[in-house]
PDB file of C-alpha atoms and ligand atoms in Angstrom:
ATOM      1  CA  MET Y   1     111.190  54.726  44.720  1.00 52.00           C
ATOM      2  CA  THR Y   2     109.971  58.390  45.846  1.00 66.00           C
ATOM      3  CA  ARG Y   3     106.212  58.961  44.994  1.00 80.00           C
ATOM      4  CA  GLN Y   4     105.500  62.504  45.039  1.00 93.00           C
ATOM      5  CA  PHE Y   5     103.453  63.586  47.965  1.00 97.00           C
ATOM      6  CA  LEU Y   6      99.257  64.112  47.542  1.00 97.00           C
ATOM      7  CA  ILE Y   7      97.772  65.857  49.910  1.00 97.00           C
ATOM      8  CA  ALA Y   8      93.732  65.892  49.357  1.00 98.00           C
ATOM      9  CA  GLY Y   9      91.314  67.943  51.599  1.00 98.00           C
ATOM     10  CA  ASN Y  10      87.806  65.727  52.173  1.00 98.00           C
ATOM     11  CA  TRP Y  11      85.195  68.477  52.184  1.00 98.00           C
ATOM     12  CA  LYS Y  12      81.979  65.873  52.628  1.00 98.00           C
ATOM     13  CA  MET Y  13      79.005  68.257  52.918  1.00 98.00           C
ATOM     14  CA  ASN Y  14      80.784  71.065  53.670  1.00 98.00           C
ATOM     15  CA  CYS Y  15      81.078  74.773  52.154  1.00 98.00           C
ATOM     16  CA  GLY Y  16      78.105  75.436  49.637  1.00 97.00           C
ATOM     17  CA  PRO Y  17      79.885  77.929  46.896  1.00 97.00           C
ATOM     18  CA  ALA Y  18      79.739  80.720  49.369  1.00 97.00           C
ATOM     19  CA  ASP Y  19      82.070  78.925  52.002  1.00 97.00           C
ATOM     20  CA  ALA Y  20      84.038  77.532  49.282  1.00 98.00           C
ATOM     21  CA  ALA Y  21      84.420  80.996  47.741  1.00 97.00           C
ATOM     22  CA  GLU Y  22      86.234  81.906  51.071  1.00 96.00           C
ATOM     23  CA  LEU Y  23      88.341  78.915  52.177  1.00 97.00           C
ATOM     24  CA  LEU Y  24      89.869  78.886  48.585  1.00 96.00           C
ATOM     25  CA  GLU Y  25      90.611  82.465  49.154  1.00 94.00           C
ATOM     26  CA  ASN Y  26      92.550  81.927  52.038  1.00 93.00           C
ATOM     27  CA  LEU Y  27      93.637  78.793  50.941  1.00 93.00           C
ATOM     28  CA  LYS Y  28      95.496  80.252  47.857  1.00 89.00           C
ATOM     29  CA  LYS Y  29      96.902  83.460  49.856  1.00 86.00           C
ATOM     30  CA  GLN Y  30      98.437  80.342  52.439  1.00 82.00           C
ATOM     31  CA  LYS Y  31     100.098  78.602  50.177  1.00 72.00           C
ATOM     32  CA  GLN Y  32     101.299  80.890  47.298  1.00 68.00           C
ATOM     33  CA  GLU Y  33     104.455  79.611  47.262  1.00 64.00           C
ATOM     34  CA  LEU Y  34     103.594  75.908  47.538  1.00 62.00           C
ATOM     35  CA  ALA Y  35     102.953  73.290  45.988  1.00 54.00           C
ATOM     36  CA  ASP Y  36     105.389  72.135  43.285  1.00 73.00           C
ATOM     37  CA  VAL Y  37     106.776  69.523  44.871  1.00 86.00           C
ATOM     38  CA  VAL Y  38     103.509  68.213  46.624  1.00 93.00           C
ATOM     39  CA  ASP Y  39     100.287  67.406  44.505  1.00 94.00           C
ATOM     40  CA  VAL Y  40      97.074  69.247  46.597  1.00 95.00           C
ATOM     41  CA  LEU Y  41      93.665  68.167  45.656  1.00 97.00           C
ATOM     42  CA  VAL Y  42      90.254  69.873  47.163  1.00 98.00           C
ATOM     43  CA  CYS Y  43      87.034  68.072  47.046  1.00 98.00           C
ATOM     44  CA  PRO Y  44      83.892  69.899  47.586  1.00 98.00           C
ATOM     45  CA  PRO Y  45      80.169  69.181  47.583  1.00 98.00           C
ATOM     46  CA  PHE Y  46      78.702  68.997  43.741  1.00 98.00           C
ATOM     47  CA  VAL Y  47      77.241  72.111  43.504  1.00 98.00           C
ATOM     48  CA  SER Y  48      80.542  73.938  44.700  1.00 98.00           C
ATOM     49  CA  LEU Y  49      82.773  71.745  41.826  1.00 98.00           C
ATOM     50  CA  SER Y  50      82.685  74.389  39.252  1.00 97.00           C
ATOM     51  CA  MET Y  51      83.150  77.363  40.344  1.00 96.00           C
ATOM     52  CA  SER Y  52      86.141  75.897  42.506  1.00 98.00           C
ATOM     53  CA  VAL Y  53      87.659  74.500  39.475  1.00 97.00           C
ATOM     54  CA  ASN Y  54      87.267  78.440  37.695  1.00 96.00           C
ATOM     55  CA  TYR Y  55      88.537  80.099  41.098  1.00 94.00           C
ATOM     56  CA  LEU Y  56      91.725  77.961  41.207  1.00 93.00           C
ATOM     57  CA  HIS Y  57      92.211  77.658  37.793  1.00 89.00           C
ATOM     58  CA  GLU Y  58      95.216  79.866  37.656  1.00 86.00           C
ATOM     59  CA  THR Y  59      97.064  77.660  40.626  1.00 89.00           C
ATOM     60  CA  ASP Y  60      98.054  73.909  40.644  1.00 89.00           C
ATOM     61  CA  ILE Y  61      95.666  72.867  43.029  1.00 93.00           C
ATOM     62  CA  GLN Y  62      93.639  70.299  41.795  1.00 96.00           C
ATOM     63  CA  VAL Y  63      89.516  69.822  41.839  1.00 98.00           C
ATOM     64  CA  GLY Y  64      87.995  66.246  42.550  1.00 98.00           C
ATOM     65  CA  ALA Y  65      84.421  65.280  43.321  1.00 98.00           C
ATOM     66  CA  GLN Y  66      83.683  63.313  46.888  1.00 98.00           C
ATOM     67  CA  ASN Y  67      81.395  60.189  44.829  1.00 98.00           C
ATOM     68  CA  LEU Y  68      80.183  59.352  40.950  1.00 98.00           C
ATOM     69  CA  HIS Y  69      77.430  57.290  39.776  1.00 98.00           C
ATOM     70  CA  PHE Y  70      78.703  54.177  37.379  1.00 98.00           C
ATOM     71  CA  GLU Y  71      76.296  55.031  34.234  1.00 97.00           C
ATOM     72  CA  ASP Y  72      76.936  57.731  32.104  1.00 95.00           C
ATOM     73  CA  GLU Y  73      73.361  59.543  31.615  1.00 95.00           C
ATOM     74  CA  GLY Y  74      69.816  58.603  32.295  1.00 97.00           C
ATOM     75  CA  ALA Y  75      67.268  58.503  34.483  1.00 98.00           C
ATOM     76  CA  TYR Y  76      68.647  58.127  37.675  1.00 97.00           C
ATOM     77  CA  THR Y  77      67.647  61.430  40.138  1.00 98.00           C
ATOM     78  CA  GLY Y  78      69.586  62.923  41.726  1.00 97.00           C
ATOM     79  CA  GLU Y  79      73.035  61.306  40.428  1.00 98.00           C
ATOM     80  CA  VAL Y  80      76.011  63.072  38.736  1.00 98.00           C
ATOM     81  CA  SER Y  81      77.937  60.944  36.473  1.00 98.00           C
ATOM     82  CA  ALA Y  82      82.240  60.472  35.682  1.00 98.00           C
ATOM     83  CA  ARG Y  83      81.531  62.500  32.214  1.00 97.00           C
ATOM     84  CA  MET Y  84      80.003  65.201  33.954  1.00 98.00           C
ATOM     85  CA  ILE Y  85      82.584  65.596  36.507  1.00 98.00           C
ATOM     86  CA  ALA Y  86      84.960  65.775  33.750  1.00 98.00           C
ATOM     87  CA  GLU Y  87      83.223  68.271  31.830  1.00 97.00           C
ATOM     88  CA  SER Y  88      83.093  70.516  34.963  1.00 97.00           C
ATOM     89  CA  GLY Y  89      87.281  70.476  35.014  1.00 97.00           C
ATOM     90  CA  CYS Y  90      88.022  67.735  37.846  1.00 98.00           C
ATOM     91  CA  ASN Y  91      90.435  65.203  37.579  1.00 97.00           C
ATOM     92  CA  TYR Y  92      90.033  63.116  40.476  1.00 98.00           C
ATOM     93  CA  VAL Y  93      87.386  61.989  42.708  1.00 98.00           C
ATOM     94  CA  ILE Y  94      86.684  59.575  45.910  1.00 98.00           C
ATOM     95  CA  VAL Y  95      85.205  56.366  44.929  1.00 98.00           C
ATOM     96  CA  GLY Y  96      83.874  54.054  48.042  1.00 98.00           C
ATOM     97  CA  HIS Y  97      83.989  56.181  51.611  1.00 98.00           C
ATOM     98  CA  SER Y  98      83.401  54.302  54.477  1.00 97.00           C
ATOM     99  CA  GLU Y  99      80.448  57.090  54.868  1.00 97.00           C
ATOM    100  CA  ARG Y 100      78.931  56.207  51.083  1.00 98.00           C
ATOM    101  CA  ARG Y 101      79.487  52.517  52.184  1.00 97.00           C
ATOM    102  CA  GLN Y 102      77.871  52.916  55.739  1.00 95.00           C
ATOM    103  CA  TYR Y 103      75.076  55.438  54.934  1.00 97.00           C
ATOM    104  CA  PHE Y 104      74.320  54.788  51.259  1.00 97.00           C
ATOM    105  CA  GLY Y 105      74.971  51.439  51.325  1.00 97.00           C
ATOM    106  CA  GLU Y 106      77.621  51.261  48.480  1.00 97.00           C
ATOM    107  CA  THR Y 107      78.707  47.636  48.141  1.00 98.00           C
ATOM    108  CA  ASP Y 108      82.730  46.652  47.368  1.00 98.00           C
ATOM    109  CA  GLU Y 109      81.128  46.025  43.350  1.00 98.00           C
ATOM    110  CA  ILE Y 110      79.687  49.500  43.179  1.00 98.00           C
ATOM    111  CA  VAL Y 111      82.750  50.370  44.353  1.00 98.00           C
ATOM    112  CA  ASN Y 112      84.190  48.767  41.607  1.00 98.00           C
ATOM    113  CA  ARG Y 113      81.848  49.933  38.730  1.00 98.00           C
ATOM    114  CA  LYS Y 114      82.616  53.558  39.843  1.00 98.00           C
ATOM    115  CA  ALA Y 115      86.371  53.187  40.359  1.00 98.00           C
ATOM    116  CA  ARG Y 116      86.361  51.641  36.748  1.00 98.00           C
ATOM    117  CA  LYS Y 117      83.580  54.569  35.344  1.00 98.00           C
ATOM    118  CA  ALA Y 118      86.063  57.239  36.460  1.00 98.00           C
ATOM    119  CA  LEU Y 119      89.018  55.273  35.379  1.00 98.00           C
ATOM    120  CA  GLU Y 120      87.278  55.461  32.214  1.00 98.00           C
ATOM    121  CA  HIS Y 121      87.200  59.445  31.944  1.00 97.00           C
ATOM    122  CA  ARG Y 122      90.155  60.269  32.605  1.00 97.00           C
ATOM    123  CA  LEU Y 123      89.398  60.603  36.153  1.00 98.00           C
ATOM    124  CA  ALA Y 124      91.928  59.439  38.982  1.00 98.00           C
ATOM    125  CA  PRO Y 125      89.941  57.478  41.965  1.00 98.00           C
ATOM    126  CA  VAL Y 126      91.039  58.083  45.058  1.00 98.00           C
ATOM    127  CA  ILE Y 127      89.742  54.764  46.310  1.00 98.00           C
ATOM    128  CA  CYS Y 128      88.863  54.295  49.821  1.00 98.00           C
ATOM    129  CA  VAL Y 129      89.352  51.301  52.097  1.00 98.00           C
ATOM    130  CA  GLY Y 130      89.486  50.405  55.460  1.00 98.00           C
ATOM    131  CA  GLU Y 131      88.233  48.201  58.249  1.00 97.00           C
ATOM    132  CA  SER Y 132      86.162  48.679  61.388  1.00 94.00           C
ATOM    133  CA  LEU Y 133      87.153  49.035  65.406  1.00 93.00           C
ATOM    134  CA  ASP Y 134      85.549  45.287  65.634  1.00 92.00           C
ATOM    135  CA  GLN Y 135      87.170  44.047  62.499  1.00 95.00           C
ATOM    136  CA  ARG Y 136      90.863  45.091  64.096  1.00 93.00           C
ATOM    137  CA  LYS Y 137      89.580  44.204  67.456  1.00 91.00           C
ATOM    138  CA  ASN Y 138      89.262  40.825  65.813  1.00 94.00           C
ATOM    139  CA  GLU Y 139      92.264  40.990  63.832  1.00 95.00           C
ATOM    140  CA  LYS Y 140      90.179  40.674  60.831  1.00 96.00           C
ATOM    141  CA  HIS Y 141      91.518  44.360  59.491  1.00 97.00           C
ATOM    142  CA  HIS Y 142      94.193  42.690  57.291  1.00 97.00           C
ATOM    143  CA  SER Y 143      91.745  39.970  55.119  1.00 98.00           C
ATOM    144  CA  VAL Y 144      89.076  42.755  55.248  1.00 98.00           C
ATOM    145  CA  VAL Y 145      91.492  45.610  53.586  1.00 98.00           C
ATOM    146  CA  GLU Y 146      92.368  43.112  50.966  1.00 98.00           C
ATOM    147  CA  GLU Y 147      89.549  42.097  49.997  1.00 98.00           C
ATOM    148  CA  GLN Y 148      88.011  45.753  49.705  1.00 98.00           C
ATOM    149  CA  VAL Y 149      91.266  46.319  47.349  1.00 98.00           C
ATOM    150  CA  LYS Y 150      90.971  43.177  44.840  1.00 98.00           C
ATOM    151  CA  ALA Y 151      87.223  43.825  44.840  1.00 98.00           C
ATOM    152  CA  ALA Y 152      87.244  47.774  43.945  1.00 98.00           C
ATOM    153  CA  LEU Y 153      89.901  46.895  41.263  1.00 98.00           C
ATOM    154  CA  ASN Y 154      88.816  43.845  40.153  1.00 98.00           C
ATOM    155  CA  GLU Y 155      88.625  44.032  35.700  1.00 97.00           C
ATOM    156  CA  VAL Y 156      91.283  47.306  36.155  1.00 98.00           C
ATOM    157  CA  GLY Y 157      94.109  46.650  34.314  1.00 97.00           C
ATOM    158  CA  HIS Y 158      97.944  47.147  34.044  1.00 97.00           C
ATOM    159  CA  SER Y 159      97.635  50.300  32.100  1.00 95.00           C
ATOM    160  CA  GLU Y 160      94.733  51.842  33.857  1.00 97.00           C
ATOM    161  CA  VAL Y 161      95.410  51.003  37.494  1.00 98.00           C
ATOM    162  CA  LEU Y 162      98.479  53.418  37.425  1.00 96.00           C
ATOM    163  CA  ASP Y 163      95.533  56.764  37.232  1.00 96.00           C
ATOM    164  CA  ALA Y 164      94.240  55.256  40.729  1.00 98.00           C
ATOM    165  CA  VAL Y 165      95.209  56.172  44.367  1.00 98.00           C
ATOM    166  CA  ILE Y 166      94.446  54.268  47.269  1.00 98.00           C
ATOM    167  CA  ALA Y 167      93.362  55.834  50.609  1.00 98.00           C
ATOM    168  CA  TYR Y 168      93.780  53.402  53.694  1.00 98.00           C
ATOM    169  CA  GLU Y 169      90.973  55.016  56.175  1.00 97.00           C
ATOM    170  CA  PRO Y 170      90.646  53.185  58.987  1.00 96.00           C
ATOM    171  CA  ILE Y 171      86.583  53.959  60.063  1.00 95.00           C
ATOM    172  CA  TRP Y 172      87.376  54.273  63.748  1.00 92.00           C
ATOM    173  CA  ALA Y 173      89.806  56.789  62.675  1.00 90.00           C
ATOM    174  CA  ILE Y 174      87.319  59.028  60.495  1.00 88.00           C
ATOM    175  CA  GLY Y 175      86.609  61.840  62.569  1.00 81.00           C
ATOM    176  CA  THR Y 176      87.270  60.720  66.306  1.00 84.00           C
ATOM    177  CA  GLY Y 177      90.524  62.344  66.571  1.00 79.00           C
ATOM    178  CA  GLU Y 178      91.706  58.962  66.810  1.00 81.00           C
ATOM    179  CA  THR Y 179      94.352  58.504  64.882  1.00 86.00           C
ATOM    180  CA  ALA Y 180      96.322  55.245  63.867  1.00 89.00           C
ATOM    181  CA  THR Y 181      99.680  54.752  65.479  1.00 94.00           C
ATOM    182  CA  PRO Y 182     102.425  55.780  62.366  1.00 95.00           C
ATOM    183  CA  GLY Y 183     103.489  52.048  62.663  1.00 96.00           C
ATOM    184  CA  GLN Y 184      99.935  50.989  61.914  1.00 96.00           C
ATOM    185  CA  ALA Y 185      99.182  53.401  59.231  1.00 97.00           C
ATOM    186  CA  GLN Y 186     102.725  52.269  57.823  1.00 98.00           C
ATOM    187  CA  GLU Y 187     102.212  48.198  58.234  1.00 98.00           C
ATOM    188  CA  MET Y 188      98.825  48.601  56.447  1.00 98.00           C
ATOM    189  CA  HIS Y 189     100.358  50.413  53.593  1.00 98.00           C
ATOM    190  CA  ALA Y 190     102.821  48.199  53.449  1.00 98.00           C
ATOM    191  CA  HIS Y 191     100.278  45.365  53.725  1.00 98.00           C
ATOM    192  CA  ILE Y 192      98.022  47.034  50.412  1.00 98.00           C
ATOM    193  CA  ARG Y 193     101.673  47.686  48.318  1.00 98.00           C
ATOM    194  CA  THR Y 194     101.934  43.756  48.732  1.00 98.00           C
ATOM    195  CA  ILE Y 195      98.415  42.989  47.290  1.00 98.00           C
ATOM    196  CA  LEU Y 196      98.799  45.591  44.495  1.00 98.00           C
ATOM    197  CA  ALA Y 197     102.414  43.857  43.712  1.00 98.00           C
ATOM    198  CA  GLU Y 198     100.343  40.231  43.247  1.00 98.00           C
ATOM    199  CA  MET Y 199      97.731  41.727  41.014  1.00 98.00           C
ATOM    200  CA  TYR Y 200      99.859  44.225  39.037  1.00 98.00           C
ATOM    201  CA  THR Y 201     103.634  44.167  39.195  1.00 98.00           C
ATOM    202  CA  ASP Y 202     106.515  45.756  41.699  1.00 98.00           C
ATOM    203  CA  GLU Y 203     106.713  48.332  40.015  1.00 97.00           C
ATOM    204  CA  ILE Y 204     102.983  49.186  40.029  1.00 97.00           C
ATOM    205  CA  ALA Y 205     102.300  48.718  42.978  1.00 98.00           C
ATOM    206  CA  ALA Y 206     105.856  50.504  43.779  1.00 97.00           C
ATOM    207  CA  SER Y 207     104.415  53.344  41.327  1.00 96.00           C
ATOM    208  CA  LEU Y 208     100.727  53.700  42.826  1.00 97.00           C
ATOM    209  CA  ARG Y 209      99.841  56.267  45.917  1.00 98.00           C
ATOM    210  CA  ILE Y 210      98.616  55.250  49.040  1.00 98.00           C
ATOM    211  CA  LEU Y 211      96.921  57.949  51.286  1.00 98.00           C
ATOM    212  CA  TYR Y 212      96.075  57.571  54.650  1.00 97.00           C
ATOM    213  CA  GLY Y 213      92.931  59.143  55.696  1.00 97.00           C
ATOM    214  CA  GLY Y 214      91.565  59.306  59.966  1.00 95.00           C
ATOM    215  CA  SER Y 215      92.061  62.180  61.584  1.00 93.00           C
ATOM    216  CA  MET Y 216      95.501  63.523  60.271  1.00 96.00           C
ATOM    217  CA  LYS Y 217      96.435  66.896  61.429  1.00 97.00           C
ATOM    218  CA  PRO Y 218      98.878  69.158  61.291  1.00 97.00           C
ATOM    219  CA  HIS Y 219     100.211  67.310  64.986  1.00 97.00           C
ATOM    220  CA  ASN Y 220     100.478  64.284  63.836  1.00 96.00           C
ATOM    221  CA  ALA Y 221     101.161  64.771  60.063  1.00 97.00           C
ATOM    222  CA  GLU Y 222     104.447  64.798  59.966  1.00 97.00           C
ATOM    223  CA  GLU Y 223     105.031  61.255  61.932  1.00 97.00           C
ATOM    224  CA  LEU Y 224     102.204  59.426  59.122  1.00 97.00           C
ATOM    225  CA  LEU Y 225     103.926  61.122  56.506  1.00 97.00           C
ATOM    226  CA  SER Y 226     107.516  60.234  57.581  1.00 97.00           C
ATOM    227  CA  GLN Y 227     106.457  56.325  57.281  1.00 97.00           C
ATOM    228  CA  ASP Y 228     107.932  54.653  53.764  1.00 97.00           C
ATOM    229  CA  ASP Y 229     104.442  53.904  52.563  1.00 98.00           C
ATOM    230  CA  VAL Y 230     102.583  56.825  53.381  1.00 98.00           C
ATOM    231  CA  ASP Y 231     102.007  58.990  50.091  1.00 98.00           C
ATOM    232  CA  GLY Y 232     100.057  61.499  51.558  1.00 98.00           C
ATOM    233  CA  GLY Y 233      96.798  62.438  53.254  1.00 98.00           C
ATOM    234  CA  LEU Y 234      93.241  62.302  52.829  1.00 98.00           C
ATOM    235  CA  ILE Y 235      91.768  64.874  54.660  1.00 98.00           C
ATOM    236  CA  GLY Y 236      88.594  65.326  56.635  1.00 97.00           C
ATOM    237  CA  GLY Y 237      87.912  68.213  59.407  1.00 97.00           C
ATOM    238  CA  ALA Y 238      91.259  69.647  59.045  1.00 98.00           C
ATOM    239  CA  SER Y 239      91.058  70.430  55.198  1.00 98.00           C
ATOM    240  CA  LEU Y 240      88.136  72.720  56.404  1.00 98.00           C
ATOM    241  CA  LYS Y 241      90.246  75.668  57.880  1.00 97.00           C
ATOM    242  CA  ALA Y 242      93.120  77.329  55.320  1.00 96.00           C
ATOM    243  CA  GLU Y 243      95.286  77.136  58.061  1.00 95.00           C
ATOM    244  CA  SER Y 244      95.756  73.327  59.340  1.00 97.00           C
ATOM    245  CA  PHE Y 245      95.466  72.559  55.486  1.00 97.00           C
ATOM    246  CA  THR Y 246      98.400  74.718  54.493  1.00 95.00           C
ATOM    247  CA  GLU Y 247     100.190  73.432  57.404  1.00 95.00           C
ATOM    248  CA  ILE Y 248      99.840  69.962  56.626  1.00 97.00           C
ATOM    249  CA  ILE Y 249     100.749  70.778  52.797  1.00 95.00           C
ATOM    250  CA  THR Y 250     103.940  72.136  54.351  1.00 94.00           C
ATOM    251  CA  ILE Y 251     105.363  69.562  56.211  1.00 95.00           C
ATOM    252  CA  ALA Y 252     104.565  67.205  53.332  1.00 96.00           C
ATOM    253  CA  GLU Y 253     106.941  69.815  51.650  1.00 93.00           C
ATOM    254  CA  ASN Y 254     109.480  69.356  54.003  1.00 93.00           C
ATOM    255  CA  LEU Y 255     109.485  65.809  53.849  1.00 94.00           C
ATOM    256  CA  SER Y 256     109.762  65.786  50.080  1.00 91.00           C
TER     257      SER Y 256
HETATM  258  P1  PGA T   1      88.927  62.979  59.238  1.00 55.80           P
HETATM  259  O1  PGA T   1      88.544  62.477  57.622  1.00 55.80           O
HETATM  260  O2  PGA T   1      89.998  63.900  58.603  1.00 55.80           O
HETATM  261  O3  PGA T   1      87.691  64.353  59.642  1.00 55.80           O
HETATM  262  O4  PGA T   1      89.297  62.111  60.151  1.00 55.80           O
HETATM  263  C1  PGA T   1      89.047  62.251  56.812  1.00 55.80           C
HETATM  264  C2  PGA T   1      87.932  60.970  55.825  1.00 55.80           C
HETATM  265  O5  PGA T   1      87.046  60.857  56.240  1.00 55.80           O
HETATM  266  O6  PGA T   1      88.121  61.085  54.621  1.00 55.80           O
END
């Protein structure tokens, strides 16, 4: 089954509106000819979402948020809800990134509530899972990721899950310049697909996109994206430069 690649940029806490405008301007210039065979997504910080949606409205580049709260509204100072994100014109939201799990105490249960809330508001959650270096060294990576996937999708029904995207991001590869080998990525992606098949059906597992994230760069993207079960990338550092992000999109295009 061929799944269309999704190349997603996670800008993290970079690019307020002024820098976002410059990056998007360069991105639009670079990729005028691209993107119909590859889905492209950028995830700016909240303050740059609306301007990014406006800026990109005549392109097919999609915009997503990096986080959400699991309630619709109320006394949650500093938080942003799925409804607000959807109202800003976004179609995606990253959920359970390891930095949120690590620095902001997000548990599997919170990740699940956020994923379900995103789906309720027709936002595609990009659900991040991945093991630490210790867990990999102790051969726990398969069970850790299995638990994360099962917990994140708890009570997500067969029809809803079709909108979700899974991102496998080994923590030891994020922002470190160290990447999983294509073999390690493929092996974990296949494992995740097996878990999805057990939870849902073979067809659903085959159609869900599983992205790889963790130091994906132009020099290693081809090898990673060539793996059977790697359906795209969640890209941090290399998405902050239009040139490197476009290079990765072009690599995905050439593999499509
Ligand atoms: P990186 O970040 O590409 O800078 O490693 C990926 C991510 O955290 O989503």
